[in-house]
XYZ file of C-alpha atoms in Angstrom:
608
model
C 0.000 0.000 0.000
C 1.265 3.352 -0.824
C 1.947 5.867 2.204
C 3.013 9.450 2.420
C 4.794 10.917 5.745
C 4.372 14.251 6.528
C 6.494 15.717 9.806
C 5.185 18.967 11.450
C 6.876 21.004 13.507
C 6.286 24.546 15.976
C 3.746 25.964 17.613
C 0.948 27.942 15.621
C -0.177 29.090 18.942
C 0.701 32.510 20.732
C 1.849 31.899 24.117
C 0.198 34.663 25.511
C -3.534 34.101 23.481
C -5.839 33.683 25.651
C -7.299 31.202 23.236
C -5.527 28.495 23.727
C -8.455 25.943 23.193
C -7.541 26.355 19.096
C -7.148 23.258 17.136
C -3.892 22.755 15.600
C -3.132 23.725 11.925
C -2.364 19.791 11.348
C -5.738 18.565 12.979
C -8.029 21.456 11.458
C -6.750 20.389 7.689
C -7.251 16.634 8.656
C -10.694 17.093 10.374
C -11.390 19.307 7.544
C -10.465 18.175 4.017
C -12.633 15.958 2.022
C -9.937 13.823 0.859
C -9.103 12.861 4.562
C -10.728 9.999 6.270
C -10.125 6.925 8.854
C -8.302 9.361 11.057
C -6.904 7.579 14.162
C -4.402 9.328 16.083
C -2.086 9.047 19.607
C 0.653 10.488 21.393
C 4.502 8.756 21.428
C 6.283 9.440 24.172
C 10.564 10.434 24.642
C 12.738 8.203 26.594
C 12.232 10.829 29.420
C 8.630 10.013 29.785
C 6.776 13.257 28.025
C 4.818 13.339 24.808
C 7.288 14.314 22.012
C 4.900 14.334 19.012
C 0.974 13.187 18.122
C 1.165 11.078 15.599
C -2.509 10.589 13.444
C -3.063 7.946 10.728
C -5.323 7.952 8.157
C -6.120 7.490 4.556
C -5.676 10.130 1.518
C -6.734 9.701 -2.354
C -8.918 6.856 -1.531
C -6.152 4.118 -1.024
C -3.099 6.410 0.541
C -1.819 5.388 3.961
C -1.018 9.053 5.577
C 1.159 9.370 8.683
C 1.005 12.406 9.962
C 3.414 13.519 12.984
C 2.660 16.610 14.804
C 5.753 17.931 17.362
C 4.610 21.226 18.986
C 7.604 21.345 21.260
C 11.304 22.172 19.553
C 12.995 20.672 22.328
C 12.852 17.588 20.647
C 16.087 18.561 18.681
C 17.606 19.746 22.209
C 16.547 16.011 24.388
C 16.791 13.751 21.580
C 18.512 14.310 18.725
C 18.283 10.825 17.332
C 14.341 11.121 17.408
C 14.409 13.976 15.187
C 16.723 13.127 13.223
C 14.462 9.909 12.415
C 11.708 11.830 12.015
C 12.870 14.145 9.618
C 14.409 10.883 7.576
C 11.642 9.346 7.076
C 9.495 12.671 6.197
C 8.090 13.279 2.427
C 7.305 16.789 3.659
C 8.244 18.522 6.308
C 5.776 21.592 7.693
C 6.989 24.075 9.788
C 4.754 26.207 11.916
C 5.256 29.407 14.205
C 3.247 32.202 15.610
C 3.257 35.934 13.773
C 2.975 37.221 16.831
C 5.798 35.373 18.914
C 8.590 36.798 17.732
C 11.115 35.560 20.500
C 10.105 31.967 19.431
C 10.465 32.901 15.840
C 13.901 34.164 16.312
C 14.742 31.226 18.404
C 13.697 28.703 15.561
C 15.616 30.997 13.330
C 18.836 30.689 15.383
C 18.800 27.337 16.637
C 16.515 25.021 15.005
C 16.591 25.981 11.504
C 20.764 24.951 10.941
C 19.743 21.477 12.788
C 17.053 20.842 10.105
C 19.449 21.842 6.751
C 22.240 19.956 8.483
C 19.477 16.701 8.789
C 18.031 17.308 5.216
C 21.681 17.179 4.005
C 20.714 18.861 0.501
C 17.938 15.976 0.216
C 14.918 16.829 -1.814
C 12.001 16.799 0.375
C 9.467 20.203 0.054
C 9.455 21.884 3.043
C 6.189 24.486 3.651
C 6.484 27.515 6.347
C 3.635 28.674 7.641
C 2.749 31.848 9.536
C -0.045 31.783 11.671
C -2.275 34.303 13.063
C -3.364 37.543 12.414
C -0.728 40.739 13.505
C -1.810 42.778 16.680
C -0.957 46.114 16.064
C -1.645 46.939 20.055
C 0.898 49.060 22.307
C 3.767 46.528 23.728
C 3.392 45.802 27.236
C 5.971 47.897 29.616
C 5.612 45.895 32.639
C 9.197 44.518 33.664
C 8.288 41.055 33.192
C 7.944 42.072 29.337
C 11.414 43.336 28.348
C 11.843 41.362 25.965
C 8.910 42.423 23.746
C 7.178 39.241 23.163
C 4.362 40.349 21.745
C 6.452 42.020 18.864
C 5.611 40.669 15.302
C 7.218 38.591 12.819
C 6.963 40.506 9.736
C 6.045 38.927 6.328
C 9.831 39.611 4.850
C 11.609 37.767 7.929
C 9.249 35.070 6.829
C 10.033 35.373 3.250
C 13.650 35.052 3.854
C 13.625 32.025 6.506
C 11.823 29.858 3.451
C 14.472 31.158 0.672
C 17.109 29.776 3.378
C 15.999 26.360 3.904
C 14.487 26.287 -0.211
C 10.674 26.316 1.558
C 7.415 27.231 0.433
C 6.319 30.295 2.443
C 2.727 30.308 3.561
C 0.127 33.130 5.590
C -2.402 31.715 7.664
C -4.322 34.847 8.874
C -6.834 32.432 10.486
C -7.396 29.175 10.600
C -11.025 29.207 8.546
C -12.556 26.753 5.409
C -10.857 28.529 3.014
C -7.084 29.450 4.589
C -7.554 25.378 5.975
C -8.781 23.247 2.574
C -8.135 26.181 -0.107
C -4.817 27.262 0.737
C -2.551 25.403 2.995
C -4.359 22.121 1.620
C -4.112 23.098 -1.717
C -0.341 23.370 -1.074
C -0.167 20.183 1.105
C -1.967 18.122 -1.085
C -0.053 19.048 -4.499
C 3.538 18.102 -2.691
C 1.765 14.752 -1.341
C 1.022 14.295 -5.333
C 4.529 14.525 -6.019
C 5.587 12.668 -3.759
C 3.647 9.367 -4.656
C 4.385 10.078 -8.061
C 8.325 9.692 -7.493
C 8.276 6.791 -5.185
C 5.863 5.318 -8.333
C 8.361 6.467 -10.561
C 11.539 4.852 -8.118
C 9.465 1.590 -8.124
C 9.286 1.559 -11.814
C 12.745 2.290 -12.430
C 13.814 -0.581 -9.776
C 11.102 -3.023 -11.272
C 12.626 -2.961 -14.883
C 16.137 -3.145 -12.744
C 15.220 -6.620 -11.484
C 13.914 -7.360 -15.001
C 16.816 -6.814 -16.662
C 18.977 -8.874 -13.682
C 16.297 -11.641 -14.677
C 16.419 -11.039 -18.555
C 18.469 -13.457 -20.890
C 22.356 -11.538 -20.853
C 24.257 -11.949 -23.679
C 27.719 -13.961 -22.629
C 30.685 -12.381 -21.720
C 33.554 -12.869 -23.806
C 36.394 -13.212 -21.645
C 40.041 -11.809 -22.663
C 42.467 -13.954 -24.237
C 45.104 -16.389 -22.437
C 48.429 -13.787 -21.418
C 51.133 -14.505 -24.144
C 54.869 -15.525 -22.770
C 56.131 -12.172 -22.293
C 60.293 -12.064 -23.383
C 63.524 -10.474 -21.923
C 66.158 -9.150 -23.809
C 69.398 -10.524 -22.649
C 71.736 -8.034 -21.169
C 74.170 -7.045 -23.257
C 78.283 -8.372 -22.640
C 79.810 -6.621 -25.040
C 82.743 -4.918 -23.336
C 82.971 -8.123 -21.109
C 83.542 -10.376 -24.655
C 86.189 -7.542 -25.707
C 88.019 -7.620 -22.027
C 88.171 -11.150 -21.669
C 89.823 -11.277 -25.299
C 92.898 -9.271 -23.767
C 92.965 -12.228 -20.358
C 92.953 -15.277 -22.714
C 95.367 -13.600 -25.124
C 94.071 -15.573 -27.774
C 94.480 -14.361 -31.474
C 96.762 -11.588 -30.071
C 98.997 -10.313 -33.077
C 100.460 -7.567 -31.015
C 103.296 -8.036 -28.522
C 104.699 -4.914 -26.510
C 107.910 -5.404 -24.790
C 110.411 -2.703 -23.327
C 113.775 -2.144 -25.157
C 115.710 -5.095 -22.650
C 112.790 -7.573 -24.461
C 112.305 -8.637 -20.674
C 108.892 -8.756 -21.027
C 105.645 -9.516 -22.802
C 102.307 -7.809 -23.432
C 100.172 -9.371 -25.902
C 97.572 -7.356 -27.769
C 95.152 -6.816 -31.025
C 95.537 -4.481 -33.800
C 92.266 -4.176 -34.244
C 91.232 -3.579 -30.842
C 93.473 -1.019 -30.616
C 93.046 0.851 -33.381
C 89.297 1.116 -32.910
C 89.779 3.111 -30.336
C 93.322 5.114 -31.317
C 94.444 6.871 -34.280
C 98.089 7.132 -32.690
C 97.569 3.054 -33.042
C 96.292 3.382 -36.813
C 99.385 5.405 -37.531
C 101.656 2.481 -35.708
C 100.472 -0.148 -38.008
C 99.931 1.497 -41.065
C 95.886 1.708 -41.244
C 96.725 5.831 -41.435
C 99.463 7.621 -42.688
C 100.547 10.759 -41.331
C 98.943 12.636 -44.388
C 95.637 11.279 -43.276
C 96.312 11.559 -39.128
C 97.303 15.815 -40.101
C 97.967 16.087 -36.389
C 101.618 16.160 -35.382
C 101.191 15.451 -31.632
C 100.006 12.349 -32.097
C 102.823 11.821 -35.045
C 105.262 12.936 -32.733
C 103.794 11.101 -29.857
C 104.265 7.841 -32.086
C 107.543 7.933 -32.761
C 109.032 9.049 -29.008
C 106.859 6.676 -27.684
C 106.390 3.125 -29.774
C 109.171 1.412 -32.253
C 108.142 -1.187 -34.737
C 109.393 -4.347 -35.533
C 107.620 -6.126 -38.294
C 108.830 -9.745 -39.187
C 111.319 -9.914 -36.057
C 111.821 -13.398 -35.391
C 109.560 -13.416 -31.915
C 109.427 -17.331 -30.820
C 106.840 -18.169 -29.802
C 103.991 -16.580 -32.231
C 101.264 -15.915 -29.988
C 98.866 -18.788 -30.017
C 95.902 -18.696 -32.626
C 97.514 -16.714 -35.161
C 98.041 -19.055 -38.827
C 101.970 -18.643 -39.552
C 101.093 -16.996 -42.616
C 100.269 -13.302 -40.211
C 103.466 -12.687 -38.313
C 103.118 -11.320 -35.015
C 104.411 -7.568 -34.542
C 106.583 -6.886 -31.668
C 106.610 -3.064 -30.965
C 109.463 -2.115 -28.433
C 108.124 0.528 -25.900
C 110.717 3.328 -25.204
C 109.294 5.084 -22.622
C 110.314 3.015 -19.033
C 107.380 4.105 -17.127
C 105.004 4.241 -19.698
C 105.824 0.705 -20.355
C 105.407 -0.299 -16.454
C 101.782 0.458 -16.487
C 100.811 -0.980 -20.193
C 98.739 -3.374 -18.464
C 96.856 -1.056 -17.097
C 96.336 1.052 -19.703
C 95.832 -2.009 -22.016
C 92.939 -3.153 -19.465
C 91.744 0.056 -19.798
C 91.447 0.141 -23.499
C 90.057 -3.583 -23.721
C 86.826 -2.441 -21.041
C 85.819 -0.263 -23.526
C 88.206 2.925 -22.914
C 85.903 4.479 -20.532
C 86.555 3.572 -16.850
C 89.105 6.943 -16.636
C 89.052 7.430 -13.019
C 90.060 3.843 -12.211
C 92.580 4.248 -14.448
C 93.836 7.276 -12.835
C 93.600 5.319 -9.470
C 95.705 2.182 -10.635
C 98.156 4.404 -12.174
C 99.040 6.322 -9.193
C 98.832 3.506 -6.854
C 101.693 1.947 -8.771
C 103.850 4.871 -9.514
C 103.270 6.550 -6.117
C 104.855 9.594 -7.781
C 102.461 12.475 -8.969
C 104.927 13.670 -12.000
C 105.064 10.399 -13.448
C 101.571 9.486 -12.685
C 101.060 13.064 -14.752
C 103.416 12.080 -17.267
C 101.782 8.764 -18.476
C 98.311 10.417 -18.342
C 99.170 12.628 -20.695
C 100.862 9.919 -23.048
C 97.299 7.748 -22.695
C 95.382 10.787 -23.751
C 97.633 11.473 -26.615
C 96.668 8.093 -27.679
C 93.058 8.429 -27.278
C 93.217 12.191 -28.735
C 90.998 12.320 -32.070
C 92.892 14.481 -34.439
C 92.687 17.900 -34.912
C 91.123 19.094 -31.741
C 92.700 19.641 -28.167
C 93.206 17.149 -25.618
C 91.218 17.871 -22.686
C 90.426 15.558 -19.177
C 87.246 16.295 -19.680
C 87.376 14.278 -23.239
C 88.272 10.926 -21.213
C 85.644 10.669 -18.511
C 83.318 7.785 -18.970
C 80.717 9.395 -20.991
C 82.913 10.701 -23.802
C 84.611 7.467 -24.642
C 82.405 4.617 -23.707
C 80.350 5.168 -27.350
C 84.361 4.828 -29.005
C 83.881 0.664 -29.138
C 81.127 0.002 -31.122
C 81.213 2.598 -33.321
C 84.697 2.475 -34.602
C 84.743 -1.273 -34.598
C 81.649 -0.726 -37.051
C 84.661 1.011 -39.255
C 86.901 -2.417 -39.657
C 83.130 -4.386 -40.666
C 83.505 -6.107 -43.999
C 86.738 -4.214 -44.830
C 90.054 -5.980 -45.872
C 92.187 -3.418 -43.335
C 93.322 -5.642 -40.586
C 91.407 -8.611 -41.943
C 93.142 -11.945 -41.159
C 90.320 -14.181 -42.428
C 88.641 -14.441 -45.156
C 85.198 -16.059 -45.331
C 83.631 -17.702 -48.542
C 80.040 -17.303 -48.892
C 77.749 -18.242 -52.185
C 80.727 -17.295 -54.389
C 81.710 -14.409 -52.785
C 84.636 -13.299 -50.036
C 84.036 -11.489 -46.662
C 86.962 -10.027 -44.615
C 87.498 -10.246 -41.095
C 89.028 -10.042 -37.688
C 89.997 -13.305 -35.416
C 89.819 -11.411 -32.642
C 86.253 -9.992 -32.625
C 84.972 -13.511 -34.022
C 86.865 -15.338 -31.090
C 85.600 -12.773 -28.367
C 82.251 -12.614 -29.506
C 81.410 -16.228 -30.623
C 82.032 -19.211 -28.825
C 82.130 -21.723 -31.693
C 84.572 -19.527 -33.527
C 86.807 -19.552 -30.521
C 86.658 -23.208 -30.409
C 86.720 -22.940 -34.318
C 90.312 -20.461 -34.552
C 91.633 -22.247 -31.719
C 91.307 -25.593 -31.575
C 92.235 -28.493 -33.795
C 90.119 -27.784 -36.943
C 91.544 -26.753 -40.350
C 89.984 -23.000 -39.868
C 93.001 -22.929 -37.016
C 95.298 -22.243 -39.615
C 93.485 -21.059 -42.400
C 92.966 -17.795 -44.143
C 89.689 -18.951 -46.524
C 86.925 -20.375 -44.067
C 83.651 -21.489 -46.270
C 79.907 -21.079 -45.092
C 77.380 -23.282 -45.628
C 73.642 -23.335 -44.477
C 73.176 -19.394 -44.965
C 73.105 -16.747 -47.142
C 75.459 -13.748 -47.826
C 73.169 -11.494 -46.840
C 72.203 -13.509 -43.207
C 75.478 -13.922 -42.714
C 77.050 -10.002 -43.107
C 74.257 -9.443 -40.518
C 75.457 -11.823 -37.836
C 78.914 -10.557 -38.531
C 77.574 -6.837 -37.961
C 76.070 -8.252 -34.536
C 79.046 -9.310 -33.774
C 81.241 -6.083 -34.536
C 78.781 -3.623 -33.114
C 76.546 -5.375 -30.692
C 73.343 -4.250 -33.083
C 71.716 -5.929 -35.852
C 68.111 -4.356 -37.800
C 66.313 -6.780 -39.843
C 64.435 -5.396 -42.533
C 61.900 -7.907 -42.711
C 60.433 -10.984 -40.017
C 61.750 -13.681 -42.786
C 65.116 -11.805 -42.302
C 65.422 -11.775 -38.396
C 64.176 -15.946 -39.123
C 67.149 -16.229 -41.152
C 69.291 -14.138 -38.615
C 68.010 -16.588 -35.247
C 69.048 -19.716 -37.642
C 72.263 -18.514 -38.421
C 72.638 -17.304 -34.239
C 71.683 -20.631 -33.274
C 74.260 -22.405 -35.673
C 77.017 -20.169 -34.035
C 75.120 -19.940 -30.734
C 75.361 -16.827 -30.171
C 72.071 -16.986 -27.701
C 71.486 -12.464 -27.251
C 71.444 -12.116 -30.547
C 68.638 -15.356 -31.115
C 66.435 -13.277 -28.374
C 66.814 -10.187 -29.859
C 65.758 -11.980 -33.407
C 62.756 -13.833 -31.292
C 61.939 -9.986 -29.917
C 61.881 -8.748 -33.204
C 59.487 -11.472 -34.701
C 57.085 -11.466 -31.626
C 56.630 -6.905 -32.243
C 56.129 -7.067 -35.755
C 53.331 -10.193 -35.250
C 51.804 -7.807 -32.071
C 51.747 -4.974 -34.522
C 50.006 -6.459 -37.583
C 46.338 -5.792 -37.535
C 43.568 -8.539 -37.796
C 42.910 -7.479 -41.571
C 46.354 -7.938 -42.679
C 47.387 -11.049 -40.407
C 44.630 -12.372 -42.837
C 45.369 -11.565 -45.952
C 49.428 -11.679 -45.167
C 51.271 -14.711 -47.248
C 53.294 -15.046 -44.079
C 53.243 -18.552 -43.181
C 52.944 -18.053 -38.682
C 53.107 -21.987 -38.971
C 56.340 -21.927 -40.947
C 57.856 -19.924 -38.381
C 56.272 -22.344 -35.791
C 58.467 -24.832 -37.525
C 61.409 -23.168 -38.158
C 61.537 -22.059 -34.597
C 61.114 -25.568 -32.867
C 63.867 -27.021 -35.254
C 66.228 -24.466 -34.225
C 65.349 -25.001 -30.188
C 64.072 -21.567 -30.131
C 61.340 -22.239 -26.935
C 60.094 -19.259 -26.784
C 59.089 -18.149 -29.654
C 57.592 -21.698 -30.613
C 55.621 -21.236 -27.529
C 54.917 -17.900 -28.091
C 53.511 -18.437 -31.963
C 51.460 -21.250 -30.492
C 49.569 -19.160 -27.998
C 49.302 -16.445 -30.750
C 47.689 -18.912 -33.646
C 45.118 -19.921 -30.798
C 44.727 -16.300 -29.953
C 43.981 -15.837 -33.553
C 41.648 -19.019 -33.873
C 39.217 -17.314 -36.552
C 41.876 -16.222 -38.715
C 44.091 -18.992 -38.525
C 41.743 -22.058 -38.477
C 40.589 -20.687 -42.471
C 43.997 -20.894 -43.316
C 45.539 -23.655 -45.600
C 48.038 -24.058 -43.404
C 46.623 -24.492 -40.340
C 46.263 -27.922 -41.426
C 50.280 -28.427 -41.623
C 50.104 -28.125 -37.442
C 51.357 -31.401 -35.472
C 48.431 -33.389 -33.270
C 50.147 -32.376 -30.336
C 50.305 -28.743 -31.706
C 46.278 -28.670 -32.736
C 45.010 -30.087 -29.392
C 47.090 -27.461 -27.674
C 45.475 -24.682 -29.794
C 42.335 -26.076 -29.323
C 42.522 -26.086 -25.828
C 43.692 -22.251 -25.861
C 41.569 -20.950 -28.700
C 40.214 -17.488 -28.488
C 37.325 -16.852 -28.272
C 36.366 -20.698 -26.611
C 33.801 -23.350 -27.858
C 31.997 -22.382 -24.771
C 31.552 -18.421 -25.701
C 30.160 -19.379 -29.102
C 28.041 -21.852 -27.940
C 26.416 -19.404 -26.312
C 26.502 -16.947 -28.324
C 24.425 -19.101 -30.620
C 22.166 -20.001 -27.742
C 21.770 -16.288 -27.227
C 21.279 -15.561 -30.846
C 18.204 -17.986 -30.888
C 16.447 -16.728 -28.254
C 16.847 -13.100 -29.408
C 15.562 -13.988 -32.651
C 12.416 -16.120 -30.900
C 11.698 -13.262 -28.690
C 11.551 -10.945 -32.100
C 13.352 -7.969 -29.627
C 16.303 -6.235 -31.242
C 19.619 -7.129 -29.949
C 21.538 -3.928 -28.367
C 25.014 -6.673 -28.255
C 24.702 -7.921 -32.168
């Protein structure tokens, strides 16, 4: 049954009327109005004991359950907060009633009870109606001590006016409480906001009917997300590691430094060094002075390093064919020559640990002029030509970017080469030293007992020229760009066959970004073969991409399954896709299911 609550509260009555036999405002318009009847009412009583409200029941509109409460006394908000605070909770409308001619009441509800009722509607939307009551008495005040405060002073229309506009109200004047002021006016009013008010709690029950309807209503299914792909890792790169190990294991050295007694031996690389010097270029002949144009370095050349080609130097240092004699260059300089290995260790880390270099240096000198001395001789060697020499041009960040970029100036060139490979009828220069520090099977390939030990011409088989300039490139400059995902295949098959593993992931990477990046349209009409790759990958032990194309074709079921291919794909490989196929057996299913009732029910499908 539908209900409205209505909450009253003041006192219409004068305190000093003598009338005080006057029905309420609340019981005149229920005793009153024709659309009133069954009216039962009684009082409810405070935890103190004392009346607190009247509350009368009866019925409205024929069929409305009306609860009217009536509180007189304010104090409610004062004794028992929680009371009121109920009341006004439950209220559809609230009514709020004074005296015109009580204006010390007035300005006491104004003060004191008016910011407890906003702070208890707490902006909700229930219509509030103020009504003024009584007719003004225009009489002289009373003087009489007792009447100081001027109680029968009147509360003017305006003060009125602007206590509704605060709390949002509807501001009514009840000269007297007659038929028409009663049922005409303050009933009129009443009666419209009772209207309203069953009209939004039938509009809330609509609106939470076709809620519940639509819980209960057919859903279409939910098509969950697709299985998480592998995600892969770039191996770390050990680039300066391969190059400073080179100089421990000494192998494929064809460099030996030894002071002018021959007392000693430091073995070294050409090629190492003169990636990173051009004083070193000028000591083996990669650069003649005409192309250095910088005499400090010319001059620092000759005080500093002599030359020996084709001295007889038993033993030749190990990995070098007899056909490339070793070069012994005599160091002149005594002190310079004491910390070689130092400054070698430097250069072979990648020419970019300064400071440590500085450290060692002095540590082993213990003299600041000669620790000076051979600074200056190490940056003479590292100076580029043409501009000055600075400290500032051998910290760390200036140098480190030296390696790979001047070793990409020895790539595929015939300066320094001491191998040659043969590849699809053409010749490829280049450097033991890189190949042995960079490639593990080449190591074991220069080094041990295999004819490439001592062998200029080394043939390729298995890959192309192309594939195989690239791995080379990988290996000079720690970098490789395919052009294409059949060319970074070609590149993982050839890193596999040398296993050279960082390069394979960066390959697999490469493969598994372009594939991410291809859009459904073109992944369709592409005459990639995904189940080539499969293949390709699995033969050449690459795991993770194998696994990782796998969970793609499955992620790709619809595109893949029309695909001639897709029949090429092991049992083992189908069942697995099958099992991880996006969307799932389950999701279409019911998406058919769904599909069948739509179209029984004849409604229009806001999914589809």
């Amino acid at each position: 049954m539908r209900s409205v609550n209505i909450v009253a509260f003041g006192n219409e009555r004068d305190g000093f009327s003598e009338d005080n036999q006057q029905p309420s405002l609340i019981w005149s318009y229920l005793g009153r109005s024709a659309l009133v009847s069954q009216i039962d009412s009684s009082l409810s009583a405070s935890h103190a004991g004392n009346p607190v409200f009247t509350e009368y029941q009866a019925c409205v509109f024929g069929n409305v359950r009306l609860v009217v409460r009536d509180c007189p006394v304010w104090d409610i908000f004062d004794s028992d907060w929680y009371t009121s605070r109920s009341l006004i909770g439950g209220a559809d409308i609230i009514v709020i009633k004074y005296s015109v001619n009580d204006k010390t009441s007035f300005q006491e509800l104004k003060d004191s009870y008016i910011p407890m009722i906003k702070k208890a509607l707490n902006h909700c939307s229930v219509p509030v109606i103020i009504s003024a009551i009584g007719a003004r008495k225009t009489g002289v005040p009373c003087t009489c001590p007792l009447c100081t405060s001027d109680r029968r002073s009147c509360v003017t229309t305006s003060e009125g006016v602007q206590l509704a506009k605060e709390l949002g109200a509807t501001y009514l004047e009840l000269h007297t409480l007659n038929d028409f002021y009663i049922q005409k006016y303050f009933g009129g009013v009443l009666e419209y906001f009772m209207i309203q008010s069953l009209n939004q709690k039938s509009s809330e029950k609509m609106k939470k009917r076709k809620k519940t309807e639509k819980c209960h209503r057919i859903q279409p299914p939910q098509l969950e997300q697709p299985e998480k792909m592998p995600i892969l890792k770039a191996e770390a790169s050990h680039y300066d590691a391969d190059l400073h190990n080179l100089l421990c294991c000494c192998q494929c050295a064809d460099v030996a430094f030894c002071p002018e007694d021959l007392s000693t031996v430091v073995e070294a690389h050409k090629i190492i060094l003169c990636s990173v010097s051009h004083l070193f270029m000028l000591l083996f002949k990669v650069k003649s002075p005409a192309d250095i144009r910088d005499a400090s370095i010319v001059r620092t050349a000759q005080s500093l390093f002599a030359v020996e080609a084709g001295a007889a130097f038993p033993p030749a240092p190990r990995g070098v064919p007899p056909c490339v004699p070793p070069v012994r260059v005599v160091v002149k300089d005594p002190v310079f020559c004491s910390c070689l290995p130092d400054i070698l260790h430097f250069i072979y880390s990648g020419a970019f640990q300064w400071e440590r270099l500085e450290e060692d240096i002095k540590k082993k000198l213990k003299d600041p002029e000669k620790t000076e001395h051979v600074l200056e001789k190490v940056k003479c060697i590292l100076k580029t030509p043409g501009k000055l020499n600075t400290v500032k041009d051998c910290r760390s960040h200036q140098i480190k970017r030296l390696y790979n970029t001047s070793l990409r100036l020895f790539f595929n060139t015939p300066v320094l080469a001491d191998v040659i490979f043969k590849i699809q009828g053409a010749t490829v220069p280049a450097h033991r030293a890189v190949l042995v520090a960079r490639c593990e099977v080449m190591a074991a390939m220069f080094n041990g007992n295999y004819l490439e030990a001592n062998s200029i011409l080394v043939p390729v088989y298995g890959v192309s020229k192309d594939t195989f300039l690239s791995f080379l490139e990988y290996l000079y400059t720690d970098s490789c760009c395919p052009a294409s995902i059949l060319q970074a295949m070609s590149l993982l098959i050839c890193a596999e066959m040398y296993q050279v593993m960082r390069l394979q992931h960066i390959c697999e990477l490469y493969i598994i970004t372009q594939l991410q990046s291809m859009p459904s349209r073109e992944l369709a009409s592409t005459s990639l073969s995904i189940v080539s790759l499969l293949k390709k990958a699995k033969f050449h032990n690459s795991d993770c991409l194998s696994t990782w194309l796998l969970h793609f074709i499955a992620t790709n079921y619809l595109i893949f399954s029309q695909k001639p291919e897709f029949q090429d794909l092991s049992v083992e490989e189908r069942d697995f896709v099958e099992m991880h196929r996006w969307p799932s057996n389950v999701y279409l299913k019911q998406l058919a299911d769904y599909r069948s009732y739509v179209h029984s029910q004849k409604c229009h499908c806001t999914v589809m």
